[in-house]
PDB file of C-alpha atoms and ligand atoms in Angstrom:
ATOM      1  CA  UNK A  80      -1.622 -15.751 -37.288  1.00 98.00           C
ATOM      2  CA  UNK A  81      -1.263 -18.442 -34.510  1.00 98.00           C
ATOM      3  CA  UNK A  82       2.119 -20.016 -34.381  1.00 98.00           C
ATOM      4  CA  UNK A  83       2.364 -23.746 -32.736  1.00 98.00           C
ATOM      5  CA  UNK A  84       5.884 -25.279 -33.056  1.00 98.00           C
ATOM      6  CA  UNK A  85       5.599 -29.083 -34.165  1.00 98.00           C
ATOM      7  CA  UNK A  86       7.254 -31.427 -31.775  1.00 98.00           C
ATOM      8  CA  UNK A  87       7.431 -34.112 -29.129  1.00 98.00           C
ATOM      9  CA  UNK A  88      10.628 -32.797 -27.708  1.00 98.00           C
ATOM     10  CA  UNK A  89       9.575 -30.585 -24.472  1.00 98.00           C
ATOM     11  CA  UNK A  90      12.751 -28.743 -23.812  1.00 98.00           C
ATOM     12  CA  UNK A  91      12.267 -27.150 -27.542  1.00 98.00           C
ATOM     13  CA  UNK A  92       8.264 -26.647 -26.325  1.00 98.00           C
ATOM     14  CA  UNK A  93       9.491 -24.791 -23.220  1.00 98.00           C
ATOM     15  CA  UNK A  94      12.259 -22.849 -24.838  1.00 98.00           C
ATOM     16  CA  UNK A  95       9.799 -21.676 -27.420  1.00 98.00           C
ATOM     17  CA  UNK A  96       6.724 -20.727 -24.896  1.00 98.00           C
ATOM     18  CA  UNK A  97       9.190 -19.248 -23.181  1.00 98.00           C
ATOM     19  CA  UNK A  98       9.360 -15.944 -26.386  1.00 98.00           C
ATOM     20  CA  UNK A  99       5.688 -15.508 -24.982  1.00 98.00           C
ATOM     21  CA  UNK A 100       4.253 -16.204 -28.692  1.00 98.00           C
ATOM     22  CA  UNK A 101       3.428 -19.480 -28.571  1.00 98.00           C
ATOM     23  CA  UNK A 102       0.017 -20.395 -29.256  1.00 98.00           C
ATOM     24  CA  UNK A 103       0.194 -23.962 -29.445  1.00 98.00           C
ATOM     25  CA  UNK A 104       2.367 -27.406 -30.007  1.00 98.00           C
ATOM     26  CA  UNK A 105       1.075 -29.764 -32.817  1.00 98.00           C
ATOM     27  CA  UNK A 106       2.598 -33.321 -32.146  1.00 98.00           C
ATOM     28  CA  UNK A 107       2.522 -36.955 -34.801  1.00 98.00           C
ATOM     29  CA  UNK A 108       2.950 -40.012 -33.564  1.00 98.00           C
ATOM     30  CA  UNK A 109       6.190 -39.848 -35.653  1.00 98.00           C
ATOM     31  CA  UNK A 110       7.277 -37.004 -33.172  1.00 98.00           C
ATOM     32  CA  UNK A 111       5.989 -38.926 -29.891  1.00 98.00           C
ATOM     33  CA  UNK A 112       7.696 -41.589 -30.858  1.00 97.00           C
ATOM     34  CA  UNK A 113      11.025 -39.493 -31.403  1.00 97.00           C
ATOM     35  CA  UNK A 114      10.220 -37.659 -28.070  1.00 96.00           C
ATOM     36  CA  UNK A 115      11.325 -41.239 -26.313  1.00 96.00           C
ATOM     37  CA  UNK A 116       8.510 -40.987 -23.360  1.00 96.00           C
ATOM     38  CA  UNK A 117       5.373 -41.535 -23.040  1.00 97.00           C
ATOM     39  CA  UNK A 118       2.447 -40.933 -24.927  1.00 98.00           C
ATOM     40  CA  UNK A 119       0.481 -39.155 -22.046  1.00 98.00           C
ATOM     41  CA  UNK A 120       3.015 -38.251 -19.965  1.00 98.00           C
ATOM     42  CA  UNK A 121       4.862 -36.168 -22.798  1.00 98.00           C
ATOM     43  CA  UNK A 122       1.568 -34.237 -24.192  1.00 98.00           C
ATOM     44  CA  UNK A 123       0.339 -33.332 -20.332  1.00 98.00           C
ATOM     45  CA  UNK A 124       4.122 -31.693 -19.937  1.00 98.00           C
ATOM     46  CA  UNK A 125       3.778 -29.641 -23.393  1.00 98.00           C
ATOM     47  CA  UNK A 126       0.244 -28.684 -21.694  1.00 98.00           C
ATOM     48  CA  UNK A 127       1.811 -27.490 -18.552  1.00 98.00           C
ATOM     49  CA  UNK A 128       4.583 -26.006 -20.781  1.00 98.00           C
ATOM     50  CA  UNK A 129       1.626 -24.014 -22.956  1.00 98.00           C
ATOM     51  CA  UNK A 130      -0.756 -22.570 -20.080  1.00 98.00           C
ATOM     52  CA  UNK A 131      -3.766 -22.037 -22.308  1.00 98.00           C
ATOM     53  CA  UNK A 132      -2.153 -23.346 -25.807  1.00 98.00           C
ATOM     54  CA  UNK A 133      -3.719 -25.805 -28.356  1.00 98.00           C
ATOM     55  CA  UNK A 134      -1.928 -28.942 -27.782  1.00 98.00           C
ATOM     56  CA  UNK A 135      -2.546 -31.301 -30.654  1.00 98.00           C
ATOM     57  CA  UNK A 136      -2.313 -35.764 -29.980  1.00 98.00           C
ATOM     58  CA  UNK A 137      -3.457 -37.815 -32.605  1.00 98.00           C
ATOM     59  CA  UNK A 138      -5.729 -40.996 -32.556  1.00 98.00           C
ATOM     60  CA  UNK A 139      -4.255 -44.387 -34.068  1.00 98.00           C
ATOM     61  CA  UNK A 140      -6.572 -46.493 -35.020  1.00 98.00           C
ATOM     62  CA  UNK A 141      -8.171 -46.945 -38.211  1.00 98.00           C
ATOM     63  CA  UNK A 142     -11.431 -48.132 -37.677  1.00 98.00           C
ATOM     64  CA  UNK A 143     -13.974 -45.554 -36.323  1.00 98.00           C
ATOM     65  CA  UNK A 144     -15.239 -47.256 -32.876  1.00 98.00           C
ATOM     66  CA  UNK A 145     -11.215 -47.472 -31.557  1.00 98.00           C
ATOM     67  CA  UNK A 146     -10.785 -44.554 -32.676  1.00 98.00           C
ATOM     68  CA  UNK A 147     -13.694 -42.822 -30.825  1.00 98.00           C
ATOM     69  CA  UNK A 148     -12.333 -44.723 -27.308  1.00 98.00           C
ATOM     70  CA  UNK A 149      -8.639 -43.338 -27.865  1.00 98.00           C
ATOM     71  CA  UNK A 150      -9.892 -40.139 -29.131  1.00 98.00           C
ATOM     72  CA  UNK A 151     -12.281 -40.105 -26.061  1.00 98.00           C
ATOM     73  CA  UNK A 152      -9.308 -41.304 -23.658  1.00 98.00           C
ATOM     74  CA  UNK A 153      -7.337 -38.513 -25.319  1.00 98.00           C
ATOM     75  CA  UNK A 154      -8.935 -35.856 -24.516  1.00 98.00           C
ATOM     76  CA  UNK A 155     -10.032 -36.444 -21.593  1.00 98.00           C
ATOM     77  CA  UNK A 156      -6.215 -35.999 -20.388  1.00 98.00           C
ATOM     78  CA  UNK A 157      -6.208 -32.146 -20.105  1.00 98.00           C
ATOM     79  CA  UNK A 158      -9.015 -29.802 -21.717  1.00 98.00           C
ATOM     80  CA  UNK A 159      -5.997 -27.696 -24.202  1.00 98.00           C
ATOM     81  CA  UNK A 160      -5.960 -30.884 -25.729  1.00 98.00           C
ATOM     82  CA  UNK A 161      -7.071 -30.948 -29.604  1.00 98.00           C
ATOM     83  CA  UNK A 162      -7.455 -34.424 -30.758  1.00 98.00           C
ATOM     84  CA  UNK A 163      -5.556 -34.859 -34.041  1.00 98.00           C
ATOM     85  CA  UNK A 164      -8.049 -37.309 -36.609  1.00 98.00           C
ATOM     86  CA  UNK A 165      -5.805 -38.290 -39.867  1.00 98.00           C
ATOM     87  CA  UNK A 166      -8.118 -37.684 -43.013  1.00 98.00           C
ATOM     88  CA  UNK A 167      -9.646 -41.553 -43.980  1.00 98.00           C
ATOM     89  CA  UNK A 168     -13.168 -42.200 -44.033  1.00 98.00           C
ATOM     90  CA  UNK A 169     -13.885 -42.886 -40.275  1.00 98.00           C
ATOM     91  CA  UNK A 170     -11.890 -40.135 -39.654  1.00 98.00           C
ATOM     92  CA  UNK A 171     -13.853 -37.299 -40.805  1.00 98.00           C
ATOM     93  CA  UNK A 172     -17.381 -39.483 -38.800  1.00 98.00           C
ATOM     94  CA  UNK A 173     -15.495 -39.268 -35.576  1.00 98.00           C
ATOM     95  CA  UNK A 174     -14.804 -35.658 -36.620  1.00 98.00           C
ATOM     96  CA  UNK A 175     -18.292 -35.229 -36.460  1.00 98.00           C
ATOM     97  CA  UNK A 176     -18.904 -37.511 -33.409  1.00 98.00           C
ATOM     98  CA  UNK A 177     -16.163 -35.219 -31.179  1.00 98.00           C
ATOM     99  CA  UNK A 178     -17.926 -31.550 -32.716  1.00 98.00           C
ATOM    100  CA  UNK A 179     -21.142 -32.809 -31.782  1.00 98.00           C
ATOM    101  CA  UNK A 180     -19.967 -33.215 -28.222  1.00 98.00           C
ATOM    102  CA  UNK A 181     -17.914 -30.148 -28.016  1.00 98.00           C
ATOM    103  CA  UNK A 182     -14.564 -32.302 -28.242  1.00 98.00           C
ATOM    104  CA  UNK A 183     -11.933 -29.814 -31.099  1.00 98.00           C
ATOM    105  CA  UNK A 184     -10.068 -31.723 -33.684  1.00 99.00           C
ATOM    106  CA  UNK A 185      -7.284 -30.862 -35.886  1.00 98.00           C
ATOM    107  CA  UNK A 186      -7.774 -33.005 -39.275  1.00 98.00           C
ATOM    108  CA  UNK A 187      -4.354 -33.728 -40.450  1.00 98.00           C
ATOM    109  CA  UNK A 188      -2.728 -35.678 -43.683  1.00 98.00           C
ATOM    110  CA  UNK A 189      -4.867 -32.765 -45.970  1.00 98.00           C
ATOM    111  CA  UNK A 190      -3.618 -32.169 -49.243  1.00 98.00           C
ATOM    112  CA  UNK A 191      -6.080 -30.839 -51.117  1.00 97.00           C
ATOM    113  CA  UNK A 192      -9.303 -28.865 -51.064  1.00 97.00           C
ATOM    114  CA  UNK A 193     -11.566 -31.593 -51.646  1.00 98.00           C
ATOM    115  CA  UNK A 194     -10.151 -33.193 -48.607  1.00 98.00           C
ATOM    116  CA  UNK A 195     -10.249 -30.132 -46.482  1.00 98.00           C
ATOM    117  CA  UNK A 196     -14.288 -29.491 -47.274  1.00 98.00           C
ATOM    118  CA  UNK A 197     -15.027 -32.680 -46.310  1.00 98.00           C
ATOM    119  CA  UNK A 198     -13.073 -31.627 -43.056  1.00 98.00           C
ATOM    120  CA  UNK A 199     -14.456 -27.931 -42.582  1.00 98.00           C
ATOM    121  CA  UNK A 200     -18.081 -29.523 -42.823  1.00 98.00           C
ATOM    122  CA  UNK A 201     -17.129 -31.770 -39.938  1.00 98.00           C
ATOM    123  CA  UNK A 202     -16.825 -29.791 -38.465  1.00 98.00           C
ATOM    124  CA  UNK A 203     -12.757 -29.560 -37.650  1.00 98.00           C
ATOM    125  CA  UNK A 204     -11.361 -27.430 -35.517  1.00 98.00           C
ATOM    126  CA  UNK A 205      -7.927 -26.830 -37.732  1.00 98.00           C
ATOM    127  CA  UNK A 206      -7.415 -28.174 -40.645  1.00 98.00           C
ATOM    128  CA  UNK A 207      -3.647 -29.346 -41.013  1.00 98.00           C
ATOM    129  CA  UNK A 208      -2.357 -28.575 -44.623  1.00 98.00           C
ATOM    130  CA  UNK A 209       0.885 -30.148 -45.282  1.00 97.00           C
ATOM    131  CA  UNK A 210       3.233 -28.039 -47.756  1.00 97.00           C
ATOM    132  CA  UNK A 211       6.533 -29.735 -47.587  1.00 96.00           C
ATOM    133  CA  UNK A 212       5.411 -33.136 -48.386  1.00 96.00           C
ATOM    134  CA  UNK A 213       4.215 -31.688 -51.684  1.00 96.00           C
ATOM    135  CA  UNK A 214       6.797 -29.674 -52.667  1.00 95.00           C
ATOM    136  CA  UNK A 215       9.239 -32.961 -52.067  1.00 95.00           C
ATOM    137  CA  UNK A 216       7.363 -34.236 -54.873  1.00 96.00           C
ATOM    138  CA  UNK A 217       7.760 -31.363 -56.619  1.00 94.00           C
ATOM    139  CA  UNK A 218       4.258 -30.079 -57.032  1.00 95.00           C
ATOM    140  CA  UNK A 219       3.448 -26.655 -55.472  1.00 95.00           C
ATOM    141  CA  UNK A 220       2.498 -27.650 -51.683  1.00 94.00           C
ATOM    142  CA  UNK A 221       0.859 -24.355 -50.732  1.00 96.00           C
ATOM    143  CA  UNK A 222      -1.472 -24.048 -53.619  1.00 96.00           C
ATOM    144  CA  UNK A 223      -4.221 -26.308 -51.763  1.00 97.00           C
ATOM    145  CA  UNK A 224      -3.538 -24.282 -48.471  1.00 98.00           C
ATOM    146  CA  UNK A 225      -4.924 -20.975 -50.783  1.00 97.00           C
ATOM    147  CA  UNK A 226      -7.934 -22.505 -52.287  1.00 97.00           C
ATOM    148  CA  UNK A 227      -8.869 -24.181 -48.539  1.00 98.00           C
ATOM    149  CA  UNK A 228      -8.046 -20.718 -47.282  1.00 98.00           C
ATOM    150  CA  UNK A 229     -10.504 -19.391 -49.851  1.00 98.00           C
ATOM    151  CA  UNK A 230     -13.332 -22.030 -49.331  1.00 98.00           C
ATOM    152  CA  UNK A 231     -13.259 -21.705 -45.361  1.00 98.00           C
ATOM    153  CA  UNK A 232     -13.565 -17.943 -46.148  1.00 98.00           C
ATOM    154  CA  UNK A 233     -16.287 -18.278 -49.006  1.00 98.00           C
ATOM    155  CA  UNK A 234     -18.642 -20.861 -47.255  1.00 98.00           C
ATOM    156  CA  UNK A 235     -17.741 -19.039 -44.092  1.00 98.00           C
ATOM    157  CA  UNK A 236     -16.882 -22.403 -42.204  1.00 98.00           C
ATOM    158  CA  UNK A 237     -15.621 -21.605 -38.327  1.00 98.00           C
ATOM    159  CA  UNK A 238     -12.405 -24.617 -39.520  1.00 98.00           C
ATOM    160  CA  UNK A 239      -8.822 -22.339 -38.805  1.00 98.00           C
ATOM    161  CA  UNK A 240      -6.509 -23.152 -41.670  1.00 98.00           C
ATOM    162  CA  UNK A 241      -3.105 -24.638 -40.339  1.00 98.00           C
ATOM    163  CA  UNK A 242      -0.350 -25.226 -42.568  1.00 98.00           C
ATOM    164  CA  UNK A 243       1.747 -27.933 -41.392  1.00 98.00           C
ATOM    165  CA  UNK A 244       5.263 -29.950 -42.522  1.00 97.00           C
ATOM    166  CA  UNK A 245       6.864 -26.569 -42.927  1.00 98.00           C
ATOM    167  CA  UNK A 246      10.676 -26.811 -43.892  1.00 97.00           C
ATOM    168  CA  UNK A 247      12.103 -23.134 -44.111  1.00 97.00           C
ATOM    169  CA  UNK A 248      10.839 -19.440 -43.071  1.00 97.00           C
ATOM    170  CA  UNK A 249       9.888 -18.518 -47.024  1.00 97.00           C
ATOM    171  CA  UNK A 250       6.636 -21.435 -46.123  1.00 98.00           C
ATOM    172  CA  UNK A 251       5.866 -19.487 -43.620  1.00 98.00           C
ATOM    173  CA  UNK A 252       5.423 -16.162 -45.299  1.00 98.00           C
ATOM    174  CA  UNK A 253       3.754 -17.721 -48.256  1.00 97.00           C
ATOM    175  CA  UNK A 254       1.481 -18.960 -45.568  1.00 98.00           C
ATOM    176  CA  UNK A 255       1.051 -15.497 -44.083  1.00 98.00           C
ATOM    177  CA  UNK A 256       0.436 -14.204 -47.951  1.00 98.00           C
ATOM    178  CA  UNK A 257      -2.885 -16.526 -48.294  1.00 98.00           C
ATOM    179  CA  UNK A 258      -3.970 -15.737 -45.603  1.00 98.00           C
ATOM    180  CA  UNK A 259      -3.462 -18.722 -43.242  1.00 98.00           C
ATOM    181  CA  UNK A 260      -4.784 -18.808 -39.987  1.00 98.00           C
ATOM    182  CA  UNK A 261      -1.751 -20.967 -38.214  1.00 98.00           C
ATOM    183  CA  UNK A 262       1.349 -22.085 -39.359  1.00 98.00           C
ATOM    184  CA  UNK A 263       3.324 -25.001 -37.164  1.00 98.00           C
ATOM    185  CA  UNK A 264       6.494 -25.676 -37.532  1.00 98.00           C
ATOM    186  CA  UNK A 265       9.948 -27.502 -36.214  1.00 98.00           C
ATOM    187  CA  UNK A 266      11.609 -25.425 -33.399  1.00 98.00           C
ATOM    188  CA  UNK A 267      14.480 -24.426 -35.813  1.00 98.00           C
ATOM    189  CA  UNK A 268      12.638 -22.924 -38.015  1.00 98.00           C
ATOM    190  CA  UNK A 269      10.611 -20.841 -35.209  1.00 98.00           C
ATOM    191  CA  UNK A 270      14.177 -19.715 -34.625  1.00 97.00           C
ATOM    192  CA  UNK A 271      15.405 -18.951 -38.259  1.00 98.00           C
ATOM    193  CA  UNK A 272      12.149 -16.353 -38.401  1.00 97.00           C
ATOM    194  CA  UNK A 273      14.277 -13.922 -35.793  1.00 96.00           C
ATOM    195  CA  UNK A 274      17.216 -14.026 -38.244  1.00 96.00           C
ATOM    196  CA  UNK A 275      18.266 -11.468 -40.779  1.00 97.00           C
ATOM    197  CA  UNK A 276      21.920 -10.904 -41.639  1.00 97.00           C
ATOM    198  CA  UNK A 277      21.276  -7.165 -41.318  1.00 98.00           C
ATOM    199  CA  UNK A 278      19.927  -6.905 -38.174  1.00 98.00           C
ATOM    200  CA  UNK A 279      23.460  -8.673 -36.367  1.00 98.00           C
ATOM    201  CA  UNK A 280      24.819  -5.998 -38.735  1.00 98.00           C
ATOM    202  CA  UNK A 281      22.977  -2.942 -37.762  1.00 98.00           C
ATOM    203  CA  UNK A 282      23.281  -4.460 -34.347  1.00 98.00           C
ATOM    204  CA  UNK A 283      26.752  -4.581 -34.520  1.00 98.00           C
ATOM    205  CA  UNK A 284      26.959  -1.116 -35.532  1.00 98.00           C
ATOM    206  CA  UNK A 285      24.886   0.323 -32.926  1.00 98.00           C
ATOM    207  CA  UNK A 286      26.905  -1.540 -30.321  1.00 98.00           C
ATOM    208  CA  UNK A 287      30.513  -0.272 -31.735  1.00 98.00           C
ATOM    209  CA  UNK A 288      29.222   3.287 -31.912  1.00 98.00           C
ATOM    210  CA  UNK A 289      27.763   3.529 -28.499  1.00 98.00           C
ATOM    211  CA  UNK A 290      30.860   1.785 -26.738  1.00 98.00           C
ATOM    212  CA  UNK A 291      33.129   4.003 -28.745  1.00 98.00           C
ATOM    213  CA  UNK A 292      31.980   6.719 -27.414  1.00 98.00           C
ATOM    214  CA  UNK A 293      31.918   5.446 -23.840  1.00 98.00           C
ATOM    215  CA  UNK A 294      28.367   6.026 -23.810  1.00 98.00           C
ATOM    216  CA  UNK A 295      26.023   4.382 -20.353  1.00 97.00           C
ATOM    217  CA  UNK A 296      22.621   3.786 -19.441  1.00 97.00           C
ATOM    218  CA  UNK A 297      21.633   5.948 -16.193  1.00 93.00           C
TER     219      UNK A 297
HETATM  220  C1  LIG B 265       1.618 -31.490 -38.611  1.00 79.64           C
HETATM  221  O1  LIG B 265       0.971 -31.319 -37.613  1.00 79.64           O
HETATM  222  C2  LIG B 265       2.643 -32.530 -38.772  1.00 79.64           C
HETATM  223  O2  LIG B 265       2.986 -33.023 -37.495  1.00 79.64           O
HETATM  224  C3  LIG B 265       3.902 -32.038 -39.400  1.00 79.64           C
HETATM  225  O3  LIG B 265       3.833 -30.689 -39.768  1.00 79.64           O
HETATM  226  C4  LIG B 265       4.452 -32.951 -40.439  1.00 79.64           C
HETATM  227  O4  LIG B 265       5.640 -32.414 -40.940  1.00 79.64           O
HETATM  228  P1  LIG B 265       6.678 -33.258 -41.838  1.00 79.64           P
HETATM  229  O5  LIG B 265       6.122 -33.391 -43.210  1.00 79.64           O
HETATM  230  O6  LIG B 265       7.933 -32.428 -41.823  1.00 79.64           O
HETATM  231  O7  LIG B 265       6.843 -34.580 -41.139  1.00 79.64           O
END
C-alpha cells in the first residue's frame, strides 16, 4: 500500500519523507489555503521534499475549458505532479482530456461506486475515496472504498484506489483489509501508526534489563 500524508504544511511533508516511506503528499485547496503560501510555490517545495513522490494540486474551476488551462498550467509545474479533478460533470471530460495526453489525475470528492466507475473509465489515475466525511454522517464511509476496490479489480481498470479524509489509524487498517491501494492521511495520524502502548513497554523493559546489568555495545 502507498502511503501519501495529506497536507499543505511542508515541515510535516519533510518530517514525514524524511521515515523513507513516503510515497506521496495529496493537498485541497482547503489545505493550500491553511499552508499560508503560495499555490505554486508550496506544491514545487513538497515536490523537492518527495524526490519521485505523487504530489497531488487540484484544479478550481468549474467549468471544463478553465479547468483544462489551470489543470494544464498545473502540471506543467513539475512532472510528480498529479492534477487533482473534483468529481462534477466537466470534471470527469477533463479527466479524459489529461489521460488522453498522458497528464495523471487523482479524482477526488468520491463517495460512492457509481461515482468512482465513472472515474476509473476516465481514465483516473487514483481515485480519492473519502471515509471520514461519511462516517460524520454516520453512514459507514469505507463501504464504497470496498465495492470501488472490487470494481477496479473486477473490470480490471489500471485507476489505484486511494482512501482519503482519514481521521484515526483503525481507517487505515480497514483500508488495508479491502484491499486499498493508498491511503492519505494528516501527519498525526502517519505518526499514531508507530504507536502501541506495548512496544514503549517492552521497550522499556529491554532498556532497564540491559542497563542493569551494565551491559555495552562493542
Ligand atoms: C484528500 O485528498 C483530501 O484532501 C482529504 O483527505 C480530505 O480530508 P478531510 O475530510 O479530513 O478534510
Amino acid at each position: 500500500m502507498k502511503l501519501f500524508v495529506d497536507t499543505g504544511d511542508i515541515e510535516e511533508v519533510r518530517r514525514a519523507a524524511a521515515w523513507g516511506i513516503l510515497d506521496g503528499v495529496t493537498t485541497n485547496p482547503t489545505l493550500i489555503a491553511k499552508a499560508g503560501k503560495g499555490f505554486k510555490e508550496t506544491v514545487l517545495a513538497i515536490c523537492e521534499a518527495v524526490p519521485g513522490g505523487d504530489i497531488s494540486a487540484e484544479v478550481v474551476a468549474t467549468d471544463y475549458d478553465t479547468m483544462l488551462k489551470e489543470a494544464t498550467e498545473i502540471a506543467s509545474w513539475h512532472p510528480q505532479i498529479v492534477v487533482k479533478v473534483p468529481l462534477i460533470e466537466p470534471g470527469i471530460r477533463l479527466v479524459s482530456t489529461l489521460a488522453d495526453r498522458g497528464i495523471r489525475t487523482n479524482v477526488t470528492l468520491v463517495f460512492s461506486v457509481g461515482q468512482a466507475l465513472m472515474a476509473a473509465k476516465a481514465g483516473a489515475t487514483y481515485i480519492s475515496n473519502f471515509v471520514g466525511r461519511v462516517d460524520d454522517l454516520a453512514d459507514d464511509g469505507m463501504a464504497a472504498v470496498g465495492d470501488t476496490v472490487d470494481m477496479v479489480n473486477t473490470y480490471g481498470f489500471a485507476s489505484e484506489v486511494l482512501v482519503a479524509s482519514v481521521r484515526h489509524p483503525l481507517h487505515v487498517t480497514q483500508a488495508i483489509q479491502v484491499g486499498a491501494h493508498v491511503s492519505t492521511m494528516p501527519f498525526k495520524i502517519m505518526e499514531m501508526l508507530f504507536k502501541h502502548p506495548l512496544t514503549d513497554i517492552g521497550l522499556k523493559r529491554f532498556l532497564d534489563d540491559w542497563n542493569a546489568a551494565g551491559l555495552k555495545i562493542g
